[in-house]
Amino acid sequence: MLTVSTLSDQETEHLNEGVLVNHSAKDVLAWSYRTFGDQLVYACSLGAEGMVLLDLIAEVHPDAHVVFLDTGLHFAETYTLLDEVRERFPTLNIKALTPENTVEEQKQQYGDRLWASRPDLCCKMRKFEPLEKELSHYTAWISGLRREQSPTRKDTPFIDKDQRFSLLKICPLIHWTQEDVWAHIHERDLPYNTLHDNHYPSIGCAPCTAQVLDGSDERSGRWSGMQKTECGLHW
Ligand code: SF4
C-alpha cells in the first residue's frame, strides 16, 4: 500500500501530473478508496465543501470513515447541521472528536478567552491533538481544500505527503470554485450551515469566526484581526 514513507516525490508528481490530472473529484475519490480502502478518513469541518465531499463520498464508499472536530466552541447552527448530516448520510461512519479538556476545564486552567490570548495553543489542544490522535490509525486523509480559497492554498495538489501527520493527504476539490460548490449543494439539495446565508463564507469556532462584508477572500473572517490564518491542520 502507498504510505507517506513509501511514496517517493517522483511518484507523487506522477500521480498529480499523470494518473489523477484532469479527473473529476469523484474519480479522485474513487481512486483513493480503491487505493486505501478503510485506511482513508475524511476530516470534515462541515463547511460548504464538506457537504459536497460527504455527498460524493457517500456515493463512492457508503460506509466511509468521517471525523468532525467538535471543539465544543462551534456555533449552534453547526451542531444543527451535524444532526442534519447524520440524517442525510446514514451509512457514513461519522465520529465527533473531542479535546481532552472540556471548554470549562480549559477556562479554569488558562482563563476564559484562550482563543484571544493564545489562539495557537487553543487550536493545538482543541483541534490538532484530537485529530493527530485519530489520524494515527489511518494511512491517508481527505481534506476539502480548494486552490482559490486563499493565497496559501493556491498550489494545493490532489495528493501530497503530509509530514505533519505522517499521512498522505488527498484534496479532491482543488479545482472547484466557490460557485461550483454552491451549484452542487443546490442541485443535490444538500443541507448546509445557514450561517453561510448571513455573510459567513468560512465557518470555524464561534469565537474565531467573523462575517465577511467587504468582499475580502472567503477565509478572511477566520481569526479576523489576528496574525493567525490557519488552525495548524494544513500547511
Ligand atoms: Fe480555539 Fe479559535 Fe482555534 Fe477554535 S478556532 S480551537 S476557539 S483558537
Short mmCIF file of C-alpha atoms and ligand atoms in Angstrom, two decimals:
data_model
loop_
_atom_site.label_atom_id
_atom_site.label_comp_id
_atom_site.label_asym_id
_atom_site.label_seq_id
_atom_site.Cartn_x
_atom_site.Cartn_y
_atom_site.Cartn_z
CA MET A 1 0.00 0.00 0.00
CA LEU A 2 1.09 3.56 -0.66
CA THR A 3 2.12 5.33 2.51
CA VAL A 4 3.79 8.61 3.31
CA SER A 5 7.08 6.77 3.70
CA THR A 6 6.86 4.56 0.60
CA LEU A 7 5.62 7.19 -1.87
CA SER A 8 8.57 8.95 -3.50
CA ASP A 9 8.46 12.59 -4.63
CA GLN A 10 8.65 11.34 -8.22
CA GLU A 11 5.64 9.06 -7.71
CA THR A 12 3.74 11.87 -6.03
CA GLU A 13 4.37 14.06 -9.06
CA HIS A 14 3.35 11.22 -11.38
CA LEU A 15 0.05 10.83 -9.53
CA ASN A 16 -0.67 14.55 -9.63
CA GLU A 17 0.51 15.24 -13.16
CA GLY A 18 -0.44 11.91 -14.76
CA VAL A 19 -2.77 9.45 -13.01
CA LEU A 20 -5.16 11.97 -11.43
CA VAL A 21 -4.76 15.02 -13.65
CA ASN A 22 -7.96 16.20 -15.35
CA HIS A 23 -10.05 13.77 -13.32
CA SER A 24 -13.21 14.80 -11.51
CA ALA A 25 -13.41 14.99 -7.73
CA LYS A 26 -15.50 11.81 -7.77
CA ASP A 27 -12.87 9.99 -9.85
CA VAL A 28 -10.16 11.11 -7.42
CA LEU A 29 -12.25 9.82 -4.52
CA ALA A 30 -12.92 6.52 -6.30
CA TRP A 31 -9.18 6.08 -6.92
CA SER A 32 -8.47 6.97 -3.30
CA TYR A 33 -10.90 4.43 -1.84
CA ARG A 34 -9.65 1.74 -4.26
CA THR A 35 -6.13 2.50 -3.14
CA PHE A 36 -6.59 2.98 0.60
CA GLY A 37 -9.97 1.41 1.48
CA ASP A 38 -10.76 1.83 5.16
CA GLN A 39 -7.29 3.25 5.76
CA LEU A 40 -8.70 6.51 4.40
CA VAL A 41 -10.58 9.01 6.56
CA TYR A 42 -12.29 12.29 5.75
CA ALA A 43 -11.78 15.09 8.29
CA CYS A 44 -14.91 17.17 7.69
CA SER A 45 -15.33 20.68 9.07
CA LEU A 46 -18.98 20.82 7.92
CA GLY A 47 -18.24 23.76 5.63
CA ALA A 48 -19.79 24.07 2.18
CA GLU A 49 -17.02 21.94 0.67
CA GLY A 50 -17.75 19.36 3.34
CA MET A 51 -21.32 18.96 2.14
CA VAL A 52 -20.09 18.30 -1.40
CA LEU A 53 -17.47 15.82 -0.27
CA LEU A 54 -19.86 13.94 2.02
CA ASP A 55 -22.29 13.63 -0.88
CA LEU A 56 -19.62 12.32 -3.27
CA ILE A 57 -18.03 10.04 -0.67
CA ALA A 58 -21.40 8.51 0.27
CA GLU A 59 -21.81 7.51 -3.39
CA VAL A 60 -18.29 6.17 -3.83
CA HIS A 61 -17.81 4.44 -0.44
CA PRO A 62 -21.07 4.45 1.55
CA ASP A 63 -19.59 3.31 4.86
CA ALA A 64 -16.57 5.64 4.72
CA HIS A 65 -14.99 6.90 7.92
CA VAL A 66 -15.58 10.60 8.62
CA VAL A 67 -14.40 12.65 11.59
CA PHE A 68 -15.57 16.05 12.78
CA LEU A 69 -13.57 18.10 15.28
CA ASP A 70 -16.02 19.02 17.98
CA THR A 71 -14.09 21.72 19.80
CA GLY A 72 -17.11 22.49 21.98
CA LEU A 73 -16.98 26.03 20.63
CA HIS A 74 -18.95 25.78 17.41
CA PHE A 75 -22.00 27.86 16.53
CA ALA A 76 -25.39 26.33 17.38
CA GLU A 77 -26.05 26.26 13.61
CA THR A 78 -23.05 23.98 13.13
CA TYR A 79 -24.35 21.47 15.68
CA THR A 80 -27.75 21.56 13.98
CA LEU A 81 -26.02 20.83 10.69
CA LEU A 82 -24.18 17.87 12.21
CA ASP A 83 -27.57 16.32 13.08
CA GLU A 84 -28.85 17.01 9.57
CA VAL A 85 -25.76 15.46 8.01
CA ARG A 86 -26.13 12.28 10.08
CA GLU A 87 -29.73 12.05 8.91
CA ARG A 88 -28.92 12.70 5.23
CA PHE A 89 -25.96 10.27 5.10
CA PRO A 90 -26.95 7.44 7.47
CA THR A 91 -24.46 4.93 6.03
CA LEU A 92 -21.38 7.05 6.69
CA ASN A 93 -19.43 6.39 9.90
CA ILE A 94 -19.32 9.89 11.34
CA LYS A 95 -17.36 10.31 14.54
CA ALA A 96 -17.09 13.54 16.56
CA LEU A 97 -13.62 14.03 18.07
CA THR A 98 -13.45 15.92 21.34
CA PRO A 99 -10.46 17.52 23.07
CA GLU A 100 -9.06 16.15 26.28
CA ASN A 101 -10.26 19.18 28.24
CA THR A 102 -13.82 20.43 28.17
CA VAL A 103 -14.31 24.14 27.50
CA GLU A 104 -14.90 24.63 31.22
CA GLU A 105 -11.70 22.79 32.18
CA GLN A 106 -9.73 24.87 29.67
CA LYS A 107 -11.27 28.01 31.15
CA GLN A 108 -10.24 27.03 34.66
CA GLN A 109 -6.68 26.26 33.60
CA TYR A 110 -5.97 29.03 31.08
CA GLY A 111 -8.61 31.71 31.58
CA ASP A 112 -11.85 32.10 29.72
CA ARG A 113 -10.56 33.53 26.42
CA LEU A 114 -7.59 31.41 25.44
CA TRP A 115 -8.59 31.79 21.79
CA ALA A 116 -7.91 35.53 22.11
CA SER A 117 -4.76 35.39 24.24
CA ARG A 118 -3.09 32.27 22.79
CA PRO A 119 -5.06 31.06 19.76
CA ASP A 120 -2.30 28.70 18.62
CA LEU A 121 -2.37 26.89 21.94
CA CYS A 122 -6.16 26.76 21.87
CA CYS A 123 -6.16 25.27 18.34
CA LYS A 124 -3.42 22.85 19.32
CA MET A 125 -5.41 21.47 22.24
CA ARG A 126 -8.90 21.58 20.74
CA LYS A 127 -8.13 20.68 17.12
CA PHE A 128 -4.63 19.48 16.35
CA GLU A 129 -4.13 16.98 19.17
CA PRO A 130 -7.50 15.18 18.85
CA LEU A 131 -7.06 14.96 15.09
CA GLU A 132 -3.46 13.79 15.34
CA LYS A 133 -4.51 11.03 17.74
CA GLU A 134 -7.31 9.86 15.43
CA LEU A 135 -5.27 10.09 12.23
CA SER A 136 -2.61 7.83 13.71
CA HIS A 137 -4.99 4.94 12.88
CA TYR A 138 -5.02 5.79 9.16
CA THR A 139 -2.75 5.93 6.10
CA ALA A 140 -4.36 8.82 4.24
CA TRP A 141 -6.86 11.58 4.88
CA ILE A 142 -9.16 13.66 2.73
CA SER A 143 -9.49 17.40 3.01
CA GLY A 144 -11.80 19.88 1.27
CA LEU A 145 -9.10 22.46 0.49
CA ARG A 146 -9.60 24.42 -2.73
CA ARG A 147 -6.94 26.44 -4.53
CA GLU A 148 -8.99 29.61 -4.84
CA GLN A 149 -9.82 29.77 -1.12
CA SER A 150 -6.77 31.78 -0.18
CA PRO A 151 -3.25 32.62 -1.38
CA THR A 152 -1.82 29.97 0.96
CA ARG A 153 -3.80 27.25 -0.82
CA LYS A 154 -3.19 28.22 -4.46
CA ASP A 155 -0.77 25.35 -5.21
CA THR A 156 -2.55 22.56 -3.33
CA PRO A 157 -2.15 19.25 -5.23
CA PHE A 158 -4.61 16.32 -5.37
CA ILE A 159 -2.28 14.15 -3.30
CA ASP A 160 0.62 15.18 -1.13
CA LYS A 161 2.74 13.93 1.71
CA ASP A 162 1.51 15.46 4.93
CA GLN A 163 4.56 15.30 7.15
CA ARG A 164 2.73 16.99 9.99
CA PHE A 165 0.50 13.93 10.49
CA SER A 166 2.76 11.40 8.70
CA LEU A 167 -0.05 10.63 6.27
CA LEU A 168 -0.91 11.09 2.64
CA LYS A 169 -3.36 13.91 2.12
CA ILE A 170 -5.93 13.94 -0.67
CA CYS A 171 -7.75 17.08 -1.77
CA PRO A 172 -10.31 16.17 -4.47
CA LEU A 173 -11.80 19.70 -4.77
CA ILE A 174 -8.68 21.68 -5.64
CA HIS A 175 -10.09 22.90 -8.97
CA TRP A 176 -13.58 23.72 -7.71
CA THR A 177 -14.67 27.34 -7.41
CA GLN A 178 -17.00 28.62 -4.74
CA GLU A 179 -19.70 28.77 -7.42
CA ASP A 180 -19.12 25.09 -8.28
CA VAL A 181 -19.52 24.15 -4.63
CA TRP A 182 -22.80 26.02 -4.22
CA ALA A 183 -24.17 24.79 -7.56
CA HIS A 184 -23.63 21.21 -6.35
CA ILE A 185 -25.21 21.92 -2.96
CA HIS A 186 -28.34 23.38 -4.58
CA GLU A 187 -28.53 20.80 -7.36
CA ARG A 188 -28.41 17.97 -4.82
CA ASP A 189 -30.49 19.83 -2.24
CA LEU A 190 -27.83 19.19 0.40
CA PRO A 191 -28.03 20.54 3.94
CA TYR A 192 -25.64 23.39 4.72
CA ASN A 193 -24.80 25.75 7.55
CA THR A 194 -27.40 28.53 7.49
CA LEU A 195 -24.72 30.99 8.63
CA HIS A 196 -23.45 30.90 5.05
CA ASP A 197 -26.59 32.89 4.12
CA ASN A 198 -25.52 35.61 6.56
CA HIS A 199 -22.07 36.54 5.24
CA TYR A 200 -20.10 33.72 6.86
CA PRO A 201 -18.37 32.10 3.85
CA SER A 202 -15.97 30.08 6.03
CA ILE A 203 -17.08 28.84 9.44
CA GLY A 204 -14.96 27.60 12.32
CA CYS A 205 -15.31 28.02 16.07
CA ALA A 206 -17.69 30.81 17.05
CA PRO A 207 -15.14 32.97 18.94
CA CYS A 208 -12.79 32.99 15.93
CA THR A 209 -15.21 33.45 13.03
CA ALA A 210 -16.48 36.80 11.80
CA GLN A 211 -18.72 37.89 8.95
CA VAL A 212 -17.04 38.91 5.70
CA LEU A 213 -18.80 42.05 4.48
CA ASP A 214 -16.16 43.78 2.36
CA GLY A 215 -15.55 41.33 -0.48
CA SER A 216 -12.28 40.07 1.04
CA ASP A 217 -11.22 36.47 0.42
CA GLU A 218 -13.57 33.89 1.85
CA ARG A 219 -11.29 32.91 4.73
CA SER A 220 -10.69 36.48 5.88
CA GLY A 221 -13.36 36.11 8.58
CA ARG A 222 -11.32 33.42 10.32
CA TRP A 223 -9.21 34.79 13.21
CA SER A 224 -10.08 38.24 11.89
CA GLY A 225 -7.76 40.90 13.29
CA MET A 226 -5.13 38.34 14.32
CA GLN A 227 -1.91 37.25 12.64
CA LYS A 228 -3.26 33.73 12.51
CA THR A 229 -4.81 32.45 9.24
CA GLU A 230 -4.83 28.66 9.69
CA CYS A 231 -5.64 26.38 12.61
CA GLY A 232 -2.45 24.38 12.16
CA LEU A 233 -4.07 21.37 10.49
CA HIS A 234 -2.99 22.40 6.99
CA TRP A 235 0.32 23.68 5.75
FE1 SF4 B 1 -9.71 27.85 19.87
FE2 SF4 B 1 -10.40 29.60 17.96
FE3 SF4 B 1 -8.80 27.51 17.39
FE4 SF4 B 1 -11.39 27.13 17.94
S1 SF4 B 1 -10.52 28.24 16.17
S2 SF4 B 1 -9.74 25.92 18.70
S3 SF4 B 1 -11.77 28.69 19.55
S4 SF4 B 1 -8.35 29.28 18.74
#
